[in-house]
Amino acid sequence: MSTSIDPGPSRYSFDNDDPESVGRHSHLSDILDPLTFERLGSLGDLAGRRCLEVGAGGGSVARWLAERGADVLATDLNVRHLPLDAGFRVLRHDLVREPVPDGPWDVIHARLVLLHIPEREAVLERLAAALAPGGALVIEDWATEFGNLCLAAPDRETAQLIEEYRDILVNRVLPARGNDPTWAARVHATMLAHGLTGVDTVINAASWPGGSPGAVLIAVNVAQLREDFVAAGFTPERIRQLYSAVRDPRLVVRSHFTYSTIGRRPDGS
């Protein structure tokens, strides 16, 4: 007779208990908040609207929504970085294994979350179903499959180092943890398939000089996933070289392409 085994709580690629996670949330906020705030601001007056912030991380988006008068619930697998006195409610929540918190929701936002979840399409369907009539689902993820990240470098070896890092991260380390580098480009069609309307996508990218949050995030990624990188053949010496390179102002890298997609539940549905 077979026995089912509970696989335990879901796991996100980057652990909030890791000491490096503080810097990670700060860097991501610096990089992504301007686009996110622009997109959420396009939804109109947020005062009094019920907003669900999924995978809230350090809470910068939840705080921004609350400051505009929204009624905000911020959720995450690990809520240790979410302040309890910033004007929004906090809930430890497993998006894969637990139902979407009771709505209906006027706005649901998830940034760099579904990219890392193998059950992403089923989760998106459940999020869409939790919207109030006329409510908006905002999904923002990175499309990471594109190479040629290095725009300028002090030498050929540094440029090759950056591309080696990207190749190992995108094609070996993160896929083993359930990440899909092509997901961001499929969100638009997936929203349409689940009945959302008025779907629109904005795609954003920028250059990151050495020492900027975007460049330093490369080192943070490796620090959090160091064992995986070493197992994939990225030696400790290469890691030391990378840590130095991303702080060199002569290095300029391209960001991943951020796909920000908004879909709306039809009124009266």
PDB file of C-alpha atoms in Angstrom, residues 63-257:
ATOM      1  CA  ARG A  63       3.354  50.647   2.048  1.00  0.00           C
ATOM      2  CA  TRP A  64       2.874  52.707  -1.130  1.00  0.00           C
ATOM      3  CA  LEU A  65      -0.653  51.353  -1.585  1.00  0.00           C
ATOM      4  CA  ALA A  66      -1.546  51.999   2.059  1.00  0.00           C
ATOM      5  CA  GLU A  67      -0.248  55.572   1.839  1.00  0.00           C
ATOM      6  CA  ARG A  68      -2.826  56.135  -0.913  1.00  0.00           C
ATOM      7  CA  GLY A  69      -5.674  55.020   1.292  1.00  0.00           C
ATOM      8  CA  ALA A  70      -6.004  51.437   0.101  1.00  0.00           C
ATOM      9  CA  ASP A  71      -7.030  48.625   2.452  1.00  0.00           C
ATOM     10  CA  VAL A  72      -3.970  46.387   2.012  1.00  0.00           C
ATOM     11  CA  LEU A  73      -3.202  42.809   2.972  1.00  0.00           C
ATOM     12  CA  ALA A  74       0.473  41.903   2.415  1.00  0.00           C
ATOM     13  CA  THR A  75       1.303  38.188   2.252  1.00  0.00           C
ATOM     14  CA  ASP A  76       4.477  36.147   1.987  1.00  0.00           C
ATOM     15  CA  LEU A  77       5.809  32.690   2.746  1.00  0.00           C
ATOM     16  CA  ASN A  78       8.104  34.371   5.266  1.00  0.00           C
ATOM     17  CA  VAL A  79       6.949  37.722   6.656  1.00  0.00           C
ATOM     18  CA  ARG A  80      10.048  38.558   8.694  1.00  0.00           C
ATOM     19  CA  HIS A  81      10.874  41.616   6.548  1.00  0.00           C
ATOM     20  CA  LEU A  82       7.356  43.074   6.641  1.00  0.00           C
ATOM     21  CA  PRO A  83       6.822  45.869   9.187  1.00  0.00           C
ATOM     22  CA  LEU A  84       3.777  45.594  11.403  1.00  0.00           C
ATOM     23  CA  ASP A  85       3.254  49.333  11.797  1.00  0.00           C
ATOM     24  CA  ALA A  86       3.197  50.570   8.195  1.00  0.00           C
ATOM     25  CA  GLY A  87      -0.556  50.885   7.718  1.00  0.00           C
ATOM     26  CA  PHE A  88      -1.258  47.469   6.185  1.00  0.00           C
ATOM     27  CA  ARG A  89      -2.139  44.005   7.440  1.00  0.00           C
ATOM     28  CA  VAL A  90       0.359  41.135   7.241  1.00  0.00           C
ATOM     29  CA  LEU A  91      -0.360  37.440   6.711  1.00  0.00           C
ATOM     30  CA  ARG A  92       2.016  34.506   6.437  1.00  0.00           C
ATOM     31  CA  HIS A  93       0.606  32.637   3.462  1.00  0.00           C
ATOM     32  CA  ASP A  94       1.549  29.834   1.071  1.00  0.00           C
ATOM     33  CA  LEU A  95       0.169  30.852  -2.310  1.00  0.00           C
ATOM     34  CA  VAL A  96       0.476  27.335  -3.734  1.00  0.00           C
ATOM     35  CA  ARG A  97      -0.924  25.247  -0.887  1.00  0.00           C
ATOM     36  CA  GLU A  98      -3.503  27.614   0.630  1.00  0.00           C
ATOM     37  CA  PRO A  99      -6.590  29.334  -0.834  1.00  0.00           C
ATOM     38  CA  VAL A 100      -6.285  32.946  -1.922  1.00  0.00           C
ATOM     39  CA  PRO A 101      -7.156  35.099   1.113  1.00  0.00           C
ATOM     40  CA  ASP A 102     -10.838  35.992   1.195  1.00  0.00           C
ATOM     41  CA  GLY A 103     -11.749  38.733  -1.243  1.00  0.00           C
ATOM     42  CA  PRO A 104     -13.064  39.799  -3.521  1.00  0.00           C
ATOM     43  CA  TRP A 105     -10.098  42.059  -4.282  1.00  0.00           C
ATOM     44  CA  ASP A 106     -10.096  45.281  -6.251  1.00  0.00           C
ATOM     45  CA  VAL A 107      -6.363  44.991  -6.942  1.00  0.00           C
ATOM     46  CA  ILE A 108      -4.044  41.992  -6.707  1.00  0.00           C
ATOM     47  CA  HIS A 109      -0.339  42.568  -7.316  1.00  0.00           C
ATOM     48  CA  ALA A 110       2.458  39.987  -7.526  1.00  0.00           C
ATOM     49  CA  ARG A 111       6.028  40.927  -8.474  1.00  0.00           C
ATOM     50  CA  LEU A 112       8.790  38.379  -9.122  1.00  0.00           C
ATOM     51  CA  VAL A 113       6.617  35.696  -7.542  1.00  0.00           C
ATOM     52  CA  LEU A 114       4.986  33.496 -10.187  1.00  0.00           C
ATOM     53  CA  LEU A 115       8.282  33.359 -12.075  1.00  0.00           C
ATOM     54  CA  HIS A 116       9.586  31.114  -9.289  1.00  0.00           C
ATOM     55  CA  ILE A 117       6.507  28.902  -8.769  1.00  0.00           C
ATOM     56  CA  PRO A 118       6.046  25.783 -10.934  1.00  0.00           C
ATOM     57  CA  GLU A 119       2.274  25.960 -10.323  1.00  0.00           C
ATOM     58  CA  ARG A 120       2.227  29.505 -11.715  1.00  0.00           C
ATOM     59  CA  GLU A 121      -0.621  29.075 -14.210  1.00  0.00           C
ATOM     60  CA  ALA A 122      -2.965  27.499 -11.667  1.00  0.00           C
ATOM     61  CA  VAL A 123      -2.080  30.229  -9.165  1.00  0.00           C
ATOM     62  CA  LEU A 124      -2.794  32.953 -11.725  1.00  0.00           C
ATOM     63  CA  GLU A 125      -6.186  31.376 -12.429  1.00  0.00           C
ATOM     64  CA  ARG A 126      -7.038  31.424  -8.721  1.00  0.00           C
ATOM     65  CA  LEU A 127      -5.879  35.027  -8.348  1.00  0.00           C
ATOM     66  CA  ALA A 128      -8.026  36.078 -11.312  1.00  0.00           C
ATOM     67  CA  ALA A 129     -11.038  34.329  -9.785  1.00  0.00           C
ATOM     68  CA  ALA A 130     -10.514  36.241  -6.514  1.00  0.00           C
ATOM     69  CA  LEU A 131     -10.964  39.634  -8.197  1.00  0.00           C
ATOM     70  CA  ALA A 132     -14.042  41.737  -7.667  1.00  0.00           C
ATOM     71  CA  PRO A 133     -15.950  42.697 -10.832  1.00  0.00           C
ATOM     72  CA  GLY A 134     -13.805  45.334 -12.539  1.00  0.00           C
ATOM     73  CA  GLY A 135     -10.837  44.419 -10.336  1.00  0.00           C
ATOM     74  CA  ALA A 136      -7.287  44.388 -11.695  1.00  0.00           C
ATOM     75  CA  LEU A 137      -4.628  41.693 -11.540  1.00  0.00           C
ATOM     76  CA  VAL A 138      -1.096  43.086 -11.897  1.00  0.00           C
ATOM     77  CA  ILE A 139       1.664  40.550 -12.560  1.00  0.00           C
ATOM     78  CA  GLU A 140       5.271  41.731 -12.919  1.00  0.00           C
ATOM     79  CA  ASP A 141       8.058  39.291 -13.740  1.00  0.00           C
ATOM     80  CA  TRP A 142      11.472  39.224 -15.372  1.00  0.00           C
ATOM     81  CA  ALA A 143      12.081  37.569 -18.721  1.00  0.00           C
ATOM     82  CA  THR A 144      15.557  36.166 -18.148  1.00  0.00           C
ATOM     83  CA  GLU A 145      16.163  33.962 -21.179  1.00  0.00           C
ATOM     84  CA  PHE A 146      17.898  36.714 -23.150  1.00  0.00           C
ATOM     85  CA  GLY A 147      21.698  36.823 -23.034  1.00  0.00           C
ATOM     86  CA  ASN A 148      24.209  39.588 -23.786  1.00  0.00           C
ATOM     87  CA  LEU A 149      23.769  41.294 -20.425  1.00  0.00           C
ATOM     88  CA  CYS A 150      27.110  43.062 -20.571  1.00  0.00           C
ATOM     89  CA  LEU A 151      26.964  46.476 -22.277  1.00  0.00           C
ATOM     90  CA  ALA A 152      30.472  47.570 -21.292  1.00  0.00           C
ATOM     91  CA  ALA A 153      33.306  46.060 -19.297  1.00  0.00           C
ATOM     92  CA  PRO A 154      36.920  46.859 -18.402  1.00  0.00           C
ATOM     93  CA  ASP A 155      38.082  43.771 -20.338  1.00  0.00           C
ATOM     94  CA  ARG A 156      36.887  40.740 -22.262  1.00  0.00           C
ATOM     95  CA  GLU A 157      37.364  38.445 -19.265  1.00  0.00           C
ATOM     96  CA  THR A 158      34.921  40.476 -17.157  1.00  0.00           C
ATOM     97  CA  ALA A 159      32.344  40.448 -19.928  1.00  0.00           C
ATOM     98  CA  GLN A 160      32.683  36.664 -20.201  1.00  0.00           C
ATOM     99  CA  LEU A 161      32.340  36.352 -16.422  1.00  0.00           C
ATOM    100  CA  ILE A 162      29.001  38.171 -16.472  1.00  0.00           C
ATOM    101  CA  GLU A 163      27.661  35.960 -19.254  1.00  0.00           C
ATOM    102  CA  GLU A 164      28.877  32.830 -17.466  1.00  0.00           C
ATOM    103  CA  TYR A 165      27.017  33.969 -14.337  1.00  0.00           C
ATOM    104  CA  ARG A 166      23.800  34.569 -16.300  1.00  0.00           C
ATOM    105  CA  ASP A 167      24.020  31.233 -18.085  1.00  0.00           C
ATOM    106  CA  ILE A 168      24.455  29.266 -14.856  1.00  0.00           C
ATOM    107  CA  LEU A 169      21.755  31.216 -12.986  1.00  0.00           C
ATOM    108  CA  VAL A 170      19.129  31.154 -15.720  1.00  0.00           C
ATOM    109  CA  ASN A 171      19.750  27.790 -17.346  1.00  0.00           C
ATOM    110  CA  ARG A 172      20.891  25.636 -14.430  1.00  0.00           C
ATOM    111  CA  VAL A 173      20.429  26.987 -10.902  1.00  0.00           C
ATOM    112  CA  LEU A 174      16.970  28.585 -11.033  1.00  0.00           C
ATOM    113  CA  PRO A 175      15.239  26.017 -13.297  1.00  0.00           C
ATOM    114  CA  ALA A 176      16.237  23.338 -10.773  1.00  0.00           C
ATOM    115  CA  ARG A 177      14.230  25.351  -8.227  1.00  0.00           C
ATOM    116  CA  GLY A 178      11.128  25.635 -10.428  1.00  0.00           C
ATOM    117  CA  ASN A 179      11.887  28.934 -12.173  1.00  0.00           C
ATOM    118  CA  ASP A 180      10.730  29.484 -15.785  1.00  0.00           C
ATOM    119  CA  PRO A 181      12.742  32.164 -17.639  1.00  0.00           C
ATOM    120  CA  THR A 182      10.078  32.392 -20.381  1.00  0.00           C
ATOM    121  CA  TRP A 183       7.073  32.893 -18.110  1.00  0.00           C
ATOM    122  CA  ALA A 184       6.944  36.697 -18.195  1.00  0.00           C
ATOM    123  CA  ALA A 185       6.262  36.730 -21.930  1.00  0.00           C
ATOM    124  CA  ARG A 186       3.378  34.284 -21.467  1.00  0.00           C
ATOM    125  CA  VAL A 187       1.479  36.174 -18.773  1.00  0.00           C
ATOM    126  CA  HIS A 188      -0.495  38.287 -21.262  1.00  0.00           C
ATOM    127  CA  ALA A 189      -1.896  35.268 -23.130  1.00  0.00           C
ATOM    128  CA  THR A 190      -2.512  33.410 -19.869  1.00  0.00           C
ATOM    129  CA  MET A 191      -4.618  36.271 -18.509  1.00  0.00           C
ATOM    130  CA  LEU A 192      -6.699  36.307 -21.692  1.00  0.00           C
ATOM    131  CA  ALA A 193      -7.153  32.533 -21.470  1.00  0.00           C
ATOM    132  CA  HIS A 194      -8.629  32.941 -17.989  1.00  0.00           C
ATOM    133  CA  GLY A 195     -11.187  35.529 -19.044  1.00  0.00           C
ATOM    134  CA  LEU A 196      -9.491  38.769 -18.057  1.00  0.00           C
ATOM    135  CA  THR A 197     -10.092  41.734 -20.337  1.00  0.00           C
ATOM    136  CA  GLY A 198      -8.352  44.970 -21.266  1.00  0.00           C
ATOM    137  CA  VAL A 199      -5.050  43.158 -20.847  1.00  0.00           C
ATOM    138  CA  ASP A 200      -2.014  45.316 -21.465  1.00  0.00           C
ATOM    139  CA  THR A 201       1.710  44.762 -21.003  1.00  0.00           C
ATOM    140  CA  VAL A 202       4.515  47.260 -20.559  1.00  0.00           C
ATOM    141  CA  ILE A 203       8.081  46.001 -21.049  1.00  0.00           C
ATOM    142  CA  ASN A 204      10.912  47.868 -19.334  1.00  0.00           C
ATOM    143  CA  ALA A 205      14.690  47.553 -19.219  1.00  0.00           C
ATOM    144  CA  ALA A 206      17.590  49.777 -18.160  1.00  0.00           C
ATOM    145  CA  SER A 207      21.373  49.871 -17.887  1.00  0.00           C
ATOM    146  CA  TRP A 208      23.024  49.217 -14.524  1.00  0.00           C
ATOM    147  CA  PRO A 209      26.572  50.529 -13.908  1.00  0.00           C
ATOM    148  CA  GLY A 210      28.851  48.753 -11.469  1.00  0.00           C
ATOM    149  CA  GLY A 211      28.034  49.693  -7.882  1.00  0.00           C
ATOM    150  CA  SER A 212      24.352  50.394  -8.624  1.00  0.00           C
ATOM    151  CA  PRO A 213      21.601  48.321  -6.990  1.00  0.00           C
ATOM    152  CA  GLY A 214      21.010  46.365 -10.180  1.00  0.00           C
ATOM    153  CA  ALA A 215      24.654  45.399 -10.624  1.00  0.00           C
ATOM    154  CA  VAL A 216      25.186  44.608  -6.946  1.00  0.00           C
ATOM    155  CA  LEU A 217      22.076  42.401  -7.015  1.00  0.00           C
ATOM    156  CA  ILE A 218      24.178  39.997  -9.106  1.00  0.00           C
ATOM    157  CA  ALA A 219      26.491  39.461  -6.143  1.00  0.00           C
ATOM    158  CA  VAL A 220      23.526  39.076  -3.778  1.00  0.00           C
ATOM    159  CA  ASN A 221      22.024  36.402  -6.042  1.00  0.00           C
ATOM    160  CA  VAL A 222      25.250  34.421  -5.971  1.00  0.00           C
ATOM    161  CA  ALA A 223      25.654  34.860  -2.212  1.00  0.00           C
ATOM    162  CA  GLN A 224      22.175  33.435  -1.597  1.00  0.00           C
ATOM    163  CA  LEU A 225      22.674  30.556  -4.045  1.00  0.00           C
ATOM    164  CA  ARG A 226      26.407  30.025  -3.552  1.00  0.00           C
ATOM    165  CA  GLU A 227      26.250  26.249  -3.061  1.00  0.00           C
ATOM    166  CA  ASP A 228      24.229  25.845  -6.247  1.00  0.00           C
ATOM    167  CA  PHE A 229      26.691  27.962  -8.224  1.00  0.00           C
ATOM    168  CA  VAL A 230      29.694  26.026  -6.954  1.00  0.00           C
ATOM    169  CA  ALA A 231      27.954  22.731  -7.743  1.00  0.00           C
ATOM    170  CA  ALA A 232      27.360  24.029 -11.277  1.00  0.00           C
ATOM    171  CA  GLY A 233      31.086  24.696 -11.728  1.00  0.00           C
ATOM    172  CA  PHE A 234      31.287  28.382 -10.828  1.00  0.00           C
ATOM    173  CA  THR A 235      34.409  28.206  -8.677  1.00  0.00           C
ATOM    174  CA  PRO A 236      35.004  30.218  -5.484  1.00  0.00           C
ATOM    175  CA  GLU A 237      37.679  32.168  -7.358  1.00  0.00           C
ATOM    176  CA  ARG A 238      35.152  33.097 -10.075  1.00  0.00           C
ATOM    177  CA  ILE A 239      32.722  34.169  -7.354  1.00  0.00           C
ATOM    178  CA  ARG A 240      35.367  36.453  -5.837  1.00  0.00           C
ATOM    179  CA  GLN A 241      36.042  37.932  -9.265  1.00  0.00           C
ATOM    180  CA  LEU A 242      32.326  38.516  -9.801  1.00  0.00           C
ATOM    181  CA  TYR A 243      31.922  40.263  -6.432  1.00  0.00           C
ATOM    182  CA  SER A 244      34.675  42.678  -7.446  1.00  0.00           C
ATOM    183  CA  ALA A 245      33.417  43.179 -11.002  1.00  0.00           C
ATOM    184  CA  VAL A 246      29.880  44.238 -10.067  1.00  0.00           C
ATOM    185  CA  ARG A 247      31.253  47.124  -8.009  1.00  0.00           C
ATOM    186  CA  ASP A 248      33.538  48.380 -10.790  1.00  0.00           C
ATOM    187  CA  PRO A 249      31.987  51.505 -12.400  1.00  0.00           C
ATOM    188  CA  ARG A 250      33.565  50.498 -15.703  1.00  0.00           C
ATOM    189  CA  LEU A 251      31.125  47.596 -15.879  1.00  0.00           C
ATOM    190  CA  VAL A 252      27.661  48.287 -17.306  1.00  0.00           C
ATOM    191  CA  VAL A 253      25.067  45.519 -17.512  1.00  0.00           C
ATOM    192  CA  ARG A 254      21.597  45.410 -18.993  1.00  0.00           C
ATOM    193  CA  SER A 255      18.706  44.649 -16.710  1.00  0.00           C
ATOM    194  CA  HIS A 256      16.416  41.750 -17.407  1.00  0.00           C
ATOM    195  CA  PHE A 257      13.274  42.737 -19.291  1.00  0.00           C
TER     196      PHE A 257
END
